[in-house]
Short mmCIF file of C-alpha atoms in Angstrom, two decimals:
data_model
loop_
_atom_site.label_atom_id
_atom_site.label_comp_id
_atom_site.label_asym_id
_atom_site.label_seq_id
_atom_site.Cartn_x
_atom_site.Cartn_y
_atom_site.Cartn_z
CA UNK A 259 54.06 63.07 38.79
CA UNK A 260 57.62 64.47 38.98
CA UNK A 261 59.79 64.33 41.97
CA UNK A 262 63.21 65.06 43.34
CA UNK A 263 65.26 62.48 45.36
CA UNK A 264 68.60 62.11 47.21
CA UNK A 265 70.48 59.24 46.86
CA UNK A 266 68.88 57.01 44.75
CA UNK A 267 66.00 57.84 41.84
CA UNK A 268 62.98 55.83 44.40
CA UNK A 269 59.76 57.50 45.79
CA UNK A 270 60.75 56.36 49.12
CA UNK A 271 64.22 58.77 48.87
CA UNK A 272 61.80 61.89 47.75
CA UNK A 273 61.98 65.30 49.15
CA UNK A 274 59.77 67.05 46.78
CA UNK A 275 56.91 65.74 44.98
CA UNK A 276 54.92 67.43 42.55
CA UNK A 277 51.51 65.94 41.82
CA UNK A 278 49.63 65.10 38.52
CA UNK A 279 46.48 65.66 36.73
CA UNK A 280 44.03 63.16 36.56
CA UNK A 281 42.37 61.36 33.44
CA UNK A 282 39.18 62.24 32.01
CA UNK A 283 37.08 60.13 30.38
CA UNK A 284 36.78 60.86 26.35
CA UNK A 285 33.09 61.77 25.10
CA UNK A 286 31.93 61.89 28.43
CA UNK A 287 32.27 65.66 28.92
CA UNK A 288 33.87 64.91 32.71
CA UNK A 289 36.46 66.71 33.90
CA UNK A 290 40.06 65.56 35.68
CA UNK A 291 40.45 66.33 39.06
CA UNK A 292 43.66 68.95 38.60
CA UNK A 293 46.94 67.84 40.76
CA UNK A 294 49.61 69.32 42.54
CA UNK A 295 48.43 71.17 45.78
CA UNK A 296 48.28 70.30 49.32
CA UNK A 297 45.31 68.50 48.24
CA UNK A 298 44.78 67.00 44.66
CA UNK A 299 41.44 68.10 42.98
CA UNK A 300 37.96 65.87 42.85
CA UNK A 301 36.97 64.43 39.69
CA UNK A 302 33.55 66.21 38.29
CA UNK A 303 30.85 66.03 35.86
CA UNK A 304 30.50 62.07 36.04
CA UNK A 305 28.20 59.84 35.07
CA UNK A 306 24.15 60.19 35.74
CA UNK A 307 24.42 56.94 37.72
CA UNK A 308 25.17 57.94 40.80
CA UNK A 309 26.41 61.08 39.72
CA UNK A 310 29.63 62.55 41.30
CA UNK A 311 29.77 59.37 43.82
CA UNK A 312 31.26 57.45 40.77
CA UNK A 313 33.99 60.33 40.24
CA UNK A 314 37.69 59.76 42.10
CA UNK A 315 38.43 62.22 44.61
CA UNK A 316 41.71 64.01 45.36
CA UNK A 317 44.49 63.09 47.45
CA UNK A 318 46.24 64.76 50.37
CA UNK A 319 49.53 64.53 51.97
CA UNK A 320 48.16 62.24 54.66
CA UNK A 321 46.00 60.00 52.70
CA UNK A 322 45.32 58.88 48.83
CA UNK A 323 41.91 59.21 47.12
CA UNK A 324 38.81 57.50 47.35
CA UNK A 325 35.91 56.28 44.57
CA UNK A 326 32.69 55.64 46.82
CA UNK A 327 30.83 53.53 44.24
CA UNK A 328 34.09 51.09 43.50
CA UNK A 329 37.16 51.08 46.27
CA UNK A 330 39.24 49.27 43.89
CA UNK A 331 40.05 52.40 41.80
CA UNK A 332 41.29 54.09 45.20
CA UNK A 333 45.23 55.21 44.76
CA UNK A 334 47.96 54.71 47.20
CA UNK A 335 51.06 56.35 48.44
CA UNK A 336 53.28 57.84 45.47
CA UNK A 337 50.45 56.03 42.01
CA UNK A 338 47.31 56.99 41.08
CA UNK A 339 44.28 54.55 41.42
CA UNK A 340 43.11 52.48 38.26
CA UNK A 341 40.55 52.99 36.04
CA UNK A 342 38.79 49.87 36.33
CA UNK A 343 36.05 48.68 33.53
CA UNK A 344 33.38 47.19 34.43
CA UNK A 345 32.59 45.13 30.76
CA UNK A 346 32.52 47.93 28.20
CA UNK A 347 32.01 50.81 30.70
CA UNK A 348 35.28 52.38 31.03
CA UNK A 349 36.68 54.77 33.39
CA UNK A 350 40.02 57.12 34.16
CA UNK A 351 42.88 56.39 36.04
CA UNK A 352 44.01 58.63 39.49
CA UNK A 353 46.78 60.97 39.23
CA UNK A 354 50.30 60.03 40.75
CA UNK A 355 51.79 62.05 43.78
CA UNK A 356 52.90 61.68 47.38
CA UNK A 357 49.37 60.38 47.74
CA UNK A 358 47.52 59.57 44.41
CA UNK A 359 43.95 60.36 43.89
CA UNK A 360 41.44 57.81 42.86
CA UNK A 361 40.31 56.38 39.59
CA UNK A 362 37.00 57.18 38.37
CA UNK A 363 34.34 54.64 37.85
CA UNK A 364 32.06 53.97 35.02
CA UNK A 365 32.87 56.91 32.64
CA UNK A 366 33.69 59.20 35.25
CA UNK A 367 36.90 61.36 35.97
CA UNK A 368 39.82 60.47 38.65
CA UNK A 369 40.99 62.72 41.33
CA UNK A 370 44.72 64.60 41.33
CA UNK A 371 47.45 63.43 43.30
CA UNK A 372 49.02 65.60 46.03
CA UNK A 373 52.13 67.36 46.64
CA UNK A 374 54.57 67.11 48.93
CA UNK A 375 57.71 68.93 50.58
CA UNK A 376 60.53 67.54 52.68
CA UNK A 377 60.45 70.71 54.88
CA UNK A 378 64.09 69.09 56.47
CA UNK A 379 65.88 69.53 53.05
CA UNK A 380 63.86 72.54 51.33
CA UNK A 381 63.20 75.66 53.12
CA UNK A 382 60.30 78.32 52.00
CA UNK A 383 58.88 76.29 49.86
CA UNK A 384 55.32 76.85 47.92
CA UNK A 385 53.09 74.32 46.83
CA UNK A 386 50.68 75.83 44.04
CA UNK A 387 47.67 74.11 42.92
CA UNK A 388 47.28 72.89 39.45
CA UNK A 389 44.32 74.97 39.09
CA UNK A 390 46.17 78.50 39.83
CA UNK A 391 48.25 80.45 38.19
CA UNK A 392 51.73 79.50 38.39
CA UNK A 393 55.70 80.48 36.71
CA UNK A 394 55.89 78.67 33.33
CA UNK A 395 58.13 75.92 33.42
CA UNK A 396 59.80 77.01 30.17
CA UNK A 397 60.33 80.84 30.38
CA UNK A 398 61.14 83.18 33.07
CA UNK A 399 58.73 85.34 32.66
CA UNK A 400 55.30 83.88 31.73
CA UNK A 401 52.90 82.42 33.90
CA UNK A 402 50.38 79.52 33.19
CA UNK A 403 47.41 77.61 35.15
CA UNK A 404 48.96 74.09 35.53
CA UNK A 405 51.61 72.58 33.34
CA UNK A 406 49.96 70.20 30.51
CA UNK A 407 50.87 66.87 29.57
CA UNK A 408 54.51 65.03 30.90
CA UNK A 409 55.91 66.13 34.29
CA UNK A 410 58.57 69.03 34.38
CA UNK A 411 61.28 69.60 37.04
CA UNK A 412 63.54 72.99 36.21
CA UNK A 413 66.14 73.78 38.77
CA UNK A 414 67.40 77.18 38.91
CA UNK A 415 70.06 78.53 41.12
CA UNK A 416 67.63 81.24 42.96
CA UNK A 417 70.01 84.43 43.57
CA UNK A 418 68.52 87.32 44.50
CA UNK A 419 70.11 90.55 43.51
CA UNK A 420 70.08 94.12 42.53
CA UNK A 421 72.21 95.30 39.13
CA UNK A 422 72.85 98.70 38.30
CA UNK A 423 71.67 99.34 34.83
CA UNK A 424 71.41 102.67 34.09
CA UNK A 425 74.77 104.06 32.52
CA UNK A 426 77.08 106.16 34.34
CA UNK A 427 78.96 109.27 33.34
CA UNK A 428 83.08 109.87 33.26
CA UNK A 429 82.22 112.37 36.06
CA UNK A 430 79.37 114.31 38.13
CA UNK A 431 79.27 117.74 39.31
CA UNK A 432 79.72 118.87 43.12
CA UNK A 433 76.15 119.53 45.65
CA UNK A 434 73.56 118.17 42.35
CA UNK A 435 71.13 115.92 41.96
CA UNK A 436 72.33 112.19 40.85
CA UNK A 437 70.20 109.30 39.54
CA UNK A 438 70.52 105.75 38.98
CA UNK A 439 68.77 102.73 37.91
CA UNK A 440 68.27 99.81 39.48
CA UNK A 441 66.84 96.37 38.98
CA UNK A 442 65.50 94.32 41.75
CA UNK A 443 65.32 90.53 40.56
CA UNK A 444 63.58 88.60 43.02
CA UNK A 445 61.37 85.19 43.01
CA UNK A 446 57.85 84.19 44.56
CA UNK A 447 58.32 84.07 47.94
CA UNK A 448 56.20 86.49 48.91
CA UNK A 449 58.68 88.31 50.81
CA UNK A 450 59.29 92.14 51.66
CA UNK A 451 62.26 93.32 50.79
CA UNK A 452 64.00 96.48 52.26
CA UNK A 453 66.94 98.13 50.19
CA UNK A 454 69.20 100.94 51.76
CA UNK A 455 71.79 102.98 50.08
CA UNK A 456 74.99 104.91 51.76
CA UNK A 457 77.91 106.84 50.31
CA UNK A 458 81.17 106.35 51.46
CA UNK A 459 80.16 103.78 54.06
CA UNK A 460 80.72 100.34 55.02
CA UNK A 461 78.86 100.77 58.49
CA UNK A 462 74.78 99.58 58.18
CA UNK A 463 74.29 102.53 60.59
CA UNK A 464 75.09 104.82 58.01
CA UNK A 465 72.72 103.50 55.30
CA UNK A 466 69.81 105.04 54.22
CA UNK A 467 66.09 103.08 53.55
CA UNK A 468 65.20 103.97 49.81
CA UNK A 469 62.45 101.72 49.14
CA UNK A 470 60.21 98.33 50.49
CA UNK A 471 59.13 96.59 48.07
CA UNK A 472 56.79 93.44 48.49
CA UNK A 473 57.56 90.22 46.30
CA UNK A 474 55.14 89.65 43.18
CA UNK A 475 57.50 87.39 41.61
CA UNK A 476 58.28 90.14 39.34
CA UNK A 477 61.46 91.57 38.68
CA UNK A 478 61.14 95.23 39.68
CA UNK A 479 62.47 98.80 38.14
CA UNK A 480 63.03 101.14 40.30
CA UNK A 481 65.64 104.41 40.79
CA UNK A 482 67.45 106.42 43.36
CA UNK A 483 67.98 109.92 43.47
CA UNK A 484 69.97 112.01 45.80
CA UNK A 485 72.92 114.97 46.11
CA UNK A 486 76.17 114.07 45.25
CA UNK A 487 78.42 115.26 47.73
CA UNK A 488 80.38 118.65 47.16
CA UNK A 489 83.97 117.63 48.16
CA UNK A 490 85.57 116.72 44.73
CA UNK A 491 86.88 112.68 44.73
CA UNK A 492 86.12 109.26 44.22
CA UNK A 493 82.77 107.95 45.92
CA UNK A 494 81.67 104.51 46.97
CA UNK A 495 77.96 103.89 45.98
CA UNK A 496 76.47 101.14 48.34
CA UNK A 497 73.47 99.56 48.03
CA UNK A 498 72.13 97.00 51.02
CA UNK A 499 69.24 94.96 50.47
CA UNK A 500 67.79 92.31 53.78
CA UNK A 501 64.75 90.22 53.50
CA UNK A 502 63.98 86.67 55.92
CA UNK A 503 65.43 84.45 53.06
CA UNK A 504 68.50 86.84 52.15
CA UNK A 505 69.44 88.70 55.60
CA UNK A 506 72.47 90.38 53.37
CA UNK A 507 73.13 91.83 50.27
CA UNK A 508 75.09 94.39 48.87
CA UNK A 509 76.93 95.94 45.88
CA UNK A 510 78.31 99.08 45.26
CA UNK A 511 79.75 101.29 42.90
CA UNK A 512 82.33 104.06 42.29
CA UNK A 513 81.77 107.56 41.24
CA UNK A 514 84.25 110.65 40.43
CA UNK A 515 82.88 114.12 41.83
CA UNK A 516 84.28 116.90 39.84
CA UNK A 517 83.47 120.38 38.62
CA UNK A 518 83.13 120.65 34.86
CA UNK A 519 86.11 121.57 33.21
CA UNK A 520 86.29 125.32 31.86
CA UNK A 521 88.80 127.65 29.41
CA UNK A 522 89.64 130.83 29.80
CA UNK A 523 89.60 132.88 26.72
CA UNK A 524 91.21 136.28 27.14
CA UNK A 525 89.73 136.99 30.56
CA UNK A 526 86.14 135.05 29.03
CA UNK A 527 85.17 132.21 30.95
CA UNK A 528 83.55 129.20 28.48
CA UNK A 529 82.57 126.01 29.61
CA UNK A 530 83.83 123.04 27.95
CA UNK A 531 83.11 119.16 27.81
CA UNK A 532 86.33 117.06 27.63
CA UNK A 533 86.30 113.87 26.26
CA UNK A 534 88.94 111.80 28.05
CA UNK A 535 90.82 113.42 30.88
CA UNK A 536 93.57 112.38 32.76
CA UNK A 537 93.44 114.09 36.57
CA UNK A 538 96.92 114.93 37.36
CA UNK A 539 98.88 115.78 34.29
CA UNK A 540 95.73 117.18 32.62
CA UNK A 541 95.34 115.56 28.84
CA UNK A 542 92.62 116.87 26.42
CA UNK A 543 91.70 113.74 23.47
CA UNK A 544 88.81 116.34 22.16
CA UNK A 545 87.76 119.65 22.91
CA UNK A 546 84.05 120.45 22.38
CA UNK A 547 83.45 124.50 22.94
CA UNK A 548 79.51 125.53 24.29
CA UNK A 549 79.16 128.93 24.07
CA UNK A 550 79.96 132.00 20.96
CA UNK A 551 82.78 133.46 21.73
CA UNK A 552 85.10 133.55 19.19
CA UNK A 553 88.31 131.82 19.94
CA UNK A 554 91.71 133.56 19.18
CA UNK A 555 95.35 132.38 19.82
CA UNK A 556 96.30 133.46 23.16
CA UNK A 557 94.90 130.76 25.74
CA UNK A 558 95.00 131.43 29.49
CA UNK A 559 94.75 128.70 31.49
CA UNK A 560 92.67 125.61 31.74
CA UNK A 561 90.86 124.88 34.95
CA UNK A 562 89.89 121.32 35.59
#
């Protein structure tokens, strides 16, 4: 069993409780009842004598579990029940939780403890069964049916956000089409999240809904496409994302609106890309020319 306390490192101070496995019984072919769960899992494939009736059963958040045949391998509040021999017929022990399941009895299996969550101190919380799939204690991204052998307890600091990822250019040209990126890292709590963008805005009456997007616990890719404006300037990119557990988030992002530089060349018009440019007192660092037109000495104006 693992748990979480306040105060002092005792059951009786626990808010969260997750519960554990139970033992099999070597040779025997029986099987643990699984822990963790509102309810632990029943201990199976016991003994011929009495078949199952010798196995330990599960425990719940109200009440620990039970071995019919022998009440002395029942568990109790926060251990698992023994696995009490009976000469040289040998048994399993319970697994711990906030209630711990019973011992088996005569080579049979215990049940799983239970888990348990201090809904006063820890809001949202999900209780997964050790029999389901569930996020790998030691990566971020795999998942695994129960966690084997000791406890685990990671604690992450669970912020929910959305990065811009996608690269962004010096500049972007007046009334076209403008992409980005995004990245919407979220966690399992099977929420729906709604995301709304708006330019030049602080107002949430002036934001836009771009997507909905339900919670799978994965992190999700998606982009955002829509007309720059055609006024030339600076624009603030806002993106506004709401769901029960986050009711505000936001970032945002500047962009420069501008027409493509251009040279003329003796009365020829030839579009140009401009690495590093200065708005004001126009400066040119390179000069890259896109088009065939020869280009002489005599250099009208530049247009930026």
């Amino acid at each position: 069993m693992s748990f979480i306390s306040i105060g002092e490192a005792k059951n009786e101070s626990g808010i969260l409780f997750a519960g554990a496995g139970a033992g099999t019984f070597f040779n025997q072919y029986t099987y643990g009842g699984y822990g963790g769960g509102v309810s632990g899992g029943d201990g199976s494939h016991c003994t011929k004598y009495y078949g199952n009736l010798r196995c330990g059963t599960g425990a719940t958040q109200t009440s620990y579990g039970t071995n019919y045949a022998n009440s002395n391998n029942n568990g109790g509040k926060f251990y698992g029940g023994n696995c009490e021999a009976r000469g040289y017929h040998e048994a399993s022990g319970g697994g711990s939780g906030y209630y711990g399941g019973a011992g088996g009895d005569y080579y049979s299996a215990g049940g799983g403890g239970s888990s348990f969550i201090n809904e006063s101190f820890i809001k949202n919380g999900i209780i997964i069964p050790g029999n389901e799939s569930m996020p790998s204690p030691y990566s971020f991204t795999e998942r695994l049916i129960g966690n084997r052998g000791q406890g685990y307890v990671r604690i992450t600091p669970i912020v929910i956000n959305i990065e811009i990822f996608s690269p962004k250019r010096s500049c972007y040209y007046p009334d076209t089409n403008f992409t980005l990126d995004l990245i919407l890292f979220t966690y399992n709590f099977n929420e729906v999240y709604n995301i709304s963008r708006a330019v030049n805005s602080s107002g949430l009456q002036d934001y836009e809904l771009i997507q909905t997007h339900q919670d799978d616990s994965q992190n999700y890719i998606f982009n955002d496409t829509f007309k720059v404006p055609s006024e030339r300037g600076y624009y603030q990119i806002s993106y506004f994302m709401f769901s029960e557990s986050v009711p505000y988030y936001k970032i945002e992002d500047i962009i420069l609106v501008n027409k493509v530089p251009e040279i003329l060349l003796i009365g020829e018009r030839v579009t140009v890309e401009l690495a590093g440019i200065s708005f004001g007192n126009v400066a040119l660092v390179s000069m890259v020319i896109l088009g065939t037109a020869a280009l002489r000495s005599t250099l009208s104006k530049i247009t930026v």
